[in-house]
Amino acid sequence: EVQLVESGGGLVQPGGSLRLSCAASGFNFSTYEMNWVRQAPGKGLEWVSYISGSGITTYYADSVKGRFTISRDNAKNALNLQMDSLRAEDTAIYYCARVRSNRWDVWGQGTTVTVSS
Amino acid sequence: DIQMTQSPSTLSASVGDRVTIACRASQSISRWLAWYQQKPGKAPKLLIYLASSLESGVPSRFSGSGSGTEFTLTISSLQPDDSATYYCQQYDTYWTFGQGTKVEIK
């Protein structure tokens, strides 16, 4: 079964750091581009970051550029998001999503990040 | 940045009704548009890609149309299970979502 499972969310103080992970199974992970997307409480979806299958190419939304770092370990079928200098406005559910022929066809169940003092 | 605007924000319809949701892009995105369905507490689910291609396993009552800047998602006969929020997403230049349309069953 094709599956994505996020982990690593939690409560962190403003200015703190958190590392999210997304464990992939059931498909050849290294051949797929991946994205992180977030959803603030009661709000819509916001793209956060993209990474190519090889990990060489990455993109970030302006709202997180310079603070978040996306990476992947294809040997471990894992996608990561290192989040530094966290702000209250980063509070959200974070989803990882697989890209297949440009469309996002598989999503994880999400992990919740709360930034609060 | 490409902005995506959906209308309406909320709609209420009866089972069996034909429902249409509109999505407008701030600049031409050709047919690089997808539609997702999200139910409370769940991850989004892909319904339509390339503006009008139905994702495998999605009921045929869902359809998409449009190109350039104007797009629509149509549910031909609304079912109770279709109560959800629907998002359009452009993937012409990076990725942007519309603000969502909540569909309620009367």
PDB file of N, CA and C in Angstrom, chain B residues 10-65:
ATOM      1  N   THR B  10     -19.048  29.443   0.241  1.00  0.00           N
ATOM      2  CA  THR B  10     -19.901  28.404   0.811  1.00  0.00           C
ATOM      3  C   THR B  10     -21.111  28.221  -0.082  1.00  0.00           C
ATOM      4  N   LEU B  11     -21.546  27.001  -0.211  1.00  0.00           N
ATOM      5  CA  LEU B  11     -22.797  26.758  -0.919  1.00  0.00           C
ATOM      6  C   LEU B  11     -23.554  25.633  -0.241  1.00  0.00           C
ATOM      7  N   SER B  12     -24.861  25.759  -0.286  1.00  0.00           N
ATOM      8  CA  SER B  12     -25.741  24.753   0.292  1.00  0.00           C
ATOM      9  C   SER B  12     -26.662  24.239  -0.800  1.00  0.00           C
ATOM     10  N   ALA B  13     -26.714  22.927  -0.964  1.00  0.00           N
ATOM     11  CA  ALA B  13     -27.518  22.346  -2.026  1.00  0.00           C
ATOM     12  C   ALA B  13     -28.130  21.024  -1.554  1.00  0.00           C
ATOM     13  N   SER B  14     -29.110  20.570  -2.280  1.00  0.00           N
ATOM     14  CA  SER B  14     -29.813  19.339  -1.912  1.00  0.00           C
ATOM     15  C   SER B  14     -29.219  18.135  -2.631  1.00  0.00           C
ATOM     16  N   VAL B  15     -29.424  16.985  -2.056  1.00  0.00           N
ATOM     17  CA  VAL B  15     -28.989  15.753  -2.707  1.00  0.00           C
ATOM     18  C   VAL B  15     -29.633  15.660  -4.094  1.00  0.00           C
ATOM     19  N   GLY B  16     -28.797  15.347  -5.083  1.00  0.00           N
ATOM     20  CA  GLY B  16     -29.270  15.261  -6.460  1.00  0.00           C
ATOM     21  C   GLY B  16     -29.071  16.526  -7.272  1.00  0.00           C
ATOM     22  N   ASP B  17     -28.774  17.635  -6.603  1.00  0.00           N
ATOM     23  CA  ASP B  17     -28.554  18.898  -7.318  1.00  0.00           C
ATOM     24  C   ASP B  17     -27.254  18.862  -8.110  1.00  0.00           C
ATOM     25  N   ARG B  18     -27.223  19.686  -9.139  1.00  0.00           N
ATOM     26  CA  ARG B  18     -25.987  19.923  -9.896  1.00  0.00           C
ATOM     27  C   ARG B  18     -25.300  21.116  -9.254  1.00  0.00           C
ATOM     28  N   VAL B  19     -24.018  20.942  -8.901  1.00  0.00           N
ATOM     29  CA  VAL B  19     -23.280  21.966  -8.175  1.00  0.00           C
ATOM     30  C   VAL B  19     -22.056  22.383  -8.988  1.00  0.00           C
ATOM     31  N   THR B  20     -21.817  23.690  -9.056  1.00  0.00           N
ATOM     32  CA  THR B  20     -20.658  24.202  -9.782  1.00  0.00           C
ATOM     33  C   THR B  20     -19.858  25.145  -8.898  1.00  0.00           C
ATOM     34  N   ILE B  21     -18.559  24.939  -8.872  1.00  0.00           N
ATOM     35  CA  ILE B  21     -17.623  25.795  -8.137  1.00  0.00           C
ATOM     36  C   ILE B  21     -16.671  26.422  -9.154  1.00  0.00           C
ATOM     37  N   ALA B  22     -16.466  27.720  -9.021  1.00  0.00           N
ATOM     38  CA  ALA B  22     -15.605  28.439  -9.949  1.00  0.00           C
ATOM     39  C   ALA B  22     -14.246  28.735  -9.321  1.00  0.00           C
ATOM     40  N   CYS B  23     -13.239  28.790 -10.172  1.00  0.00           N
ATOM     41  CA  CYS B  23     -11.869  29.111  -9.746  1.00  0.00           C
ATOM     42  C   CYS B  23     -11.252  29.999 -10.816  1.00  0.00           C
ATOM     43  N   ARG B  24     -10.726  31.132 -10.405  1.00  0.00           N
ATOM     44  CA  ARG B  24     -10.122  32.078 -11.338  1.00  0.00           C
ATOM     45  C   ARG B  24      -8.665  32.296 -10.974  1.00  0.00           C
ATOM     46  N   ALA B  25      -7.798  32.247 -11.976  1.00  0.00           N
ATOM     47  CA  ALA B  25      -6.374  32.514 -11.787  1.00  0.00           C
ATOM     48  C   ALA B  25      -6.065  33.957 -12.145  1.00  0.00           C
ATOM     49  N   SER B  26      -5.073  34.545 -11.459  1.00  0.00           N
ATOM     50  CA  SER B  26      -4.723  35.943 -11.698  1.00  0.00           C
ATOM     51  C   SER B  26      -3.973  36.133 -13.016  1.00  0.00           C
ATOM     52  N   GLN B  27      -3.489  35.064 -13.612  1.00  0.00           N
ATOM     53  CA  GLN B  27      -2.880  35.093 -14.935  1.00  0.00           C
ATOM     54  C   GLN B  27      -3.067  33.714 -15.555  1.00  0.00           C
ATOM     55  N   SER B  28      -2.830  33.623 -16.838  1.00  0.00           N
ATOM     56  CA  SER B  28      -3.076  32.358 -17.521  1.00  0.00           C
ATOM     57  C   SER B  28      -2.197  31.235 -16.978  1.00  0.00           C
ATOM     58  N   ILE B  29      -2.824  30.094 -16.706  1.00  0.00           N
ATOM     59  CA  ILE B  29      -2.104  28.912 -16.233  1.00  0.00           C
ATOM     60  C   ILE B  29      -2.335  27.728 -17.186  1.00  0.00           C
ATOM     61  N   SER B  30      -2.747  28.051 -18.423  1.00  0.00           N
ATOM     62  CA  SER B  30      -3.053  26.992 -19.397  1.00  0.00           C
ATOM     63  C   SER B  30      -4.058  26.026 -18.769  1.00  0.00           C
ATOM     64  N   ARG B  31      -3.708  24.757 -18.627  1.00  0.00           N
ATOM     65  CA  ARG B  31      -4.603  23.795 -17.990  1.00  0.00           C
ATOM     66  C   ARG B  31      -3.969  23.170 -16.753  1.00  0.00           C
ATOM     67  N   TRP B  32      -2.988  23.890 -16.202  1.00  0.00           N
ATOM     68  CA  TRP B  32      -2.274  23.361 -15.038  1.00  0.00           C
ATOM     69  C   TRP B  32      -3.061  23.618 -13.758  1.00  0.00           C
ATOM     70  N   LEU B  33      -4.157  22.915 -13.618  1.00  0.00           N
ATOM     71  CA  LEU B  33      -5.041  23.116 -12.480  1.00  0.00           C
ATOM     72  C   LEU B  33      -5.548  21.793 -11.952  1.00  0.00           C
ATOM     73  N   ALA B  34      -5.587  21.685 -10.632  1.00  0.00           N
ATOM     74  CA  ALA B  34      -6.119  20.497  -9.963  1.00  0.00           C
ATOM     75  C   ALA B  34      -7.213  20.907  -8.979  1.00  0.00           C
ATOM     76  N   TRP B  35      -8.062  19.953  -8.658  1.00  0.00           N
ATOM     77  CA  TRP B  35      -9.108  20.129  -7.649  1.00  0.00           C
ATOM     78  C   TRP B  35      -8.953  19.068  -6.576  1.00  0.00           C
ATOM     79  N   TYR B  36      -9.109  19.478  -5.314  1.00  0.00           N
ATOM     80  CA  TYR B  36      -9.015  18.569  -4.175  1.00  0.00           C
ATOM     81  C   TYR B  36     -10.272  18.678  -3.328  1.00  0.00           C
ATOM     82  N   GLN B  37     -10.584  17.583  -2.680  1.00  0.00           N
ATOM     83  CA  GLN B  37     -11.679  17.521  -1.712  1.00  0.00           C
ATOM     84  C   GLN B  37     -11.075  17.270  -0.340  1.00  0.00           C
ATOM     85  N   GLN B  38     -11.514  18.046   0.653  1.00  0.00           N
ATOM     86  CA  GLN B  38     -11.030  17.816   2.005  1.00  0.00           C
ATOM     87  C   GLN B  38     -12.197  17.735   2.978  1.00  0.00           C
ATOM     88  N   LYS B  39     -12.244  16.662   3.734  1.00  0.00           N
ATOM     89  CA  LYS B  39     -13.248  16.495   4.780  1.00  0.00           C
ATOM     90  C   LYS B  39     -12.619  16.825   6.120  1.00  0.00           C
ATOM     91  N   PRO B  40     -13.412  17.236   7.109  1.00  0.00           N
ATOM     92  CA  PRO B  40     -12.871  17.648   8.408  1.00  0.00           C
ATOM     93  C   PRO B  40     -11.958  16.606   9.032  1.00  0.00           C
ATOM     94  N   GLY B  41     -10.783  17.045   9.463  1.00  0.00           N
ATOM     95  CA  GLY B  41      -9.826  16.156  10.112  1.00  0.00           C
ATOM     96  C   GLY B  41      -9.079  15.227   9.187  1.00  0.00           C
ATOM     97  N   LYS B  42      -9.267  15.393   7.895  1.00  0.00           N
ATOM     98  CA  LYS B  42      -8.622  14.503   6.919  1.00  0.00           C
ATOM     99  C   LYS B  42      -7.712  15.291   5.979  1.00  0.00           C
ATOM    100  N   ALA B  43      -6.810  14.568   5.320  1.00  0.00           N
ATOM    101  CA  ALA B  43      -5.953  15.179   4.315  1.00  0.00           C
ATOM    102  C   ALA B  43      -6.753  15.431   3.040  1.00  0.00           C
ATOM    103  N   PRO B  44      -6.333  16.381   2.251  1.00  0.00           N
ATOM    104  CA  PRO B  44      -6.979  16.596   0.953  1.00  0.00           C
ATOM    105  C   PRO B  44      -6.842  15.353   0.070  1.00  0.00           C
ATOM    106  N   LYS B  45      -7.824  15.212  -0.832  1.00  0.00           N
ATOM    107  CA  LYS B  45      -7.851  14.091  -1.771  1.00  0.00           C
ATOM    108  C   LYS B  45      -7.942  14.644  -3.184  1.00  0.00           C
ATOM    109  N   LEU B  46      -7.075  14.185  -4.069  1.00  0.00           N
ATOM    110  CA  LEU B  46      -7.069  14.651  -5.455  1.00  0.00           C
ATOM    111  C   LEU B  46      -8.299  14.136  -6.198  1.00  0.00           C
ATOM    112  N   LEU B  47      -9.004  15.055  -6.855  1.00  0.00           N
ATOM    113  CA  LEU B  47     -10.175  14.693  -7.658  1.00  0.00           C
ATOM    114  C   LEU B  47      -9.894  14.809  -9.154  1.00  0.00           C
ATOM    115  N   ILE B  48      -9.367  15.974  -9.544  1.00  0.00           N
ATOM    116  CA  ILE B  48      -9.199  16.345 -10.947  1.00  0.00           C
ATOM    117  C   ILE B  48      -7.802  16.917 -11.136  1.00  0.00           C
ATOM    118  N   TYR B  49      -7.154  16.589 -12.244  1.00  0.00           N
ATOM    119  CA  TYR B  49      -5.874  17.205 -12.595  1.00  0.00           C
ATOM    120  C   TYR B  49      -5.902  17.596 -14.065  1.00  0.00           C
ATOM    121  N   LEU B  50      -4.945  18.429 -14.469  1.00  0.00           N
ATOM    122  CA  LEU B  50      -4.924  18.972 -15.836  1.00  0.00           C
ATOM    123  C   LEU B  50      -6.296  19.526 -16.218  1.00  0.00           C
ATOM    124  N   ALA B  51      -6.919  20.178 -15.296  1.00  0.00           N
ATOM    125  CA  ALA B  51      -8.192  20.886 -15.437  1.00  0.00           C
ATOM    126  C   ALA B  51      -9.403  19.978 -15.603  1.00  0.00           C
ATOM    127  N   SER B  52      -9.249  18.854 -16.312  1.00  0.00           N
ATOM    128  CA  SER B  52     -10.429  18.048 -16.617  1.00  0.00           C
ATOM    129  C   SER B  52     -10.209  16.537 -16.541  1.00  0.00           C
ATOM    130  N   SER B  53      -9.027  16.095 -16.137  1.00  0.00           N
ATOM    131  CA  SER B  53      -8.751  14.658 -16.059  1.00  0.00           C
ATOM    132  C   SER B  53      -9.157  14.120 -14.687  1.00  0.00           C
ATOM    133  N   LEU B  54      -9.957  13.074 -14.688  1.00  0.00           N
ATOM    134  CA  LEU B  54     -10.474  12.498 -13.455  1.00  0.00           C
ATOM    135  C   LEU B  54      -9.440  11.534 -12.865  1.00  0.00           C
ATOM    136  N   GLU B  55      -9.088  11.759 -11.602  1.00  0.00           N
ATOM    137  CA  GLU B  55      -8.148  10.869 -10.940  1.00  0.00           C
ATOM    138  C   GLU B  55      -8.779   9.489 -10.783  1.00  0.00           C
ATOM    139  N   SER B  56      -7.968   8.461 -10.869  1.00  0.00           N
ATOM    140  CA  SER B  56      -8.439   7.089 -10.740  1.00  0.00           C
ATOM    141  C   SER B  56      -9.185   6.885  -9.425  1.00  0.00           C
ATOM    142  N   GLY B  57     -10.353   6.237  -9.522  1.00  0.00           N
ATOM    143  CA  GLY B  57     -11.123   5.934  -8.331  1.00  0.00           C
ATOM    144  C   GLY B  57     -12.110   7.011  -7.920  1.00  0.00           C
ATOM    145  N   VAL B  58     -12.058   8.162  -8.541  1.00  0.00           N
ATOM    146  CA  VAL B  58     -12.971   9.261  -8.211  1.00  0.00           C
ATOM    147  C   VAL B  58     -14.287   9.075  -8.989  1.00  0.00           C
ATOM    148  N   PRO B  59     -15.416   9.211  -8.322  1.00  0.00           N
ATOM    149  CA  PRO B  59     -16.702   9.005  -9.001  1.00  0.00           C
ATOM    150  C   PRO B  59     -16.876   9.921 -10.208  1.00  0.00           C
ATOM    151  N   SER B  60     -17.529   9.410 -11.221  1.00  0.00           N
ATOM    152  CA  SER B  60     -17.688  10.146 -12.483  1.00  0.00           C
ATOM    153  C   SER B  60     -18.645  11.326 -12.377  1.00  0.00           C
ATOM    154  N   ARG B  61     -19.326  11.484 -11.254  1.00  0.00           N
ATOM    155  CA  ARG B  61     -20.171  12.677 -11.091  1.00  0.00           C
ATOM    156  C   ARG B  61     -19.328  13.949 -10.930  1.00  0.00           C
ATOM    157  N   PHE B  62     -18.035  13.788 -10.653  1.00  0.00           N
ATOM    158  CA  PHE B  62     -17.131  14.933 -10.577  1.00  0.00           C
ATOM    159  C   PHE B  62     -16.525  15.189 -11.963  1.00  0.00           C
ATOM    160  N   SER B  63     -16.517  16.440 -12.374  1.00  0.00           N
ATOM    161  CA  SER B  63     -15.883  16.806 -13.630  1.00  0.00           C
ATOM    162  C   SER B  63     -15.299  18.197 -13.528  1.00  0.00           C
ATOM    163  N   GLY B  64     -14.289  18.459 -14.346  1.00  0.00           N
ATOM    164  CA  GLY B  64     -13.654  19.770 -14.364  1.00  0.00           C
ATOM    165  C   GLY B  64     -13.572  20.300 -15.777  1.00  0.00           C
ATOM    166  N   SER B  65     -13.547  21.612 -15.891  1.00  0.00           N
ATOM    167  CA  SER B  65     -13.418  22.233 -17.204  1.00  0.00           C
ATOM    168  C   SER B  65     -12.691  23.558 -17.079  1.00  0.00           C
TER     169      SER B  65
END
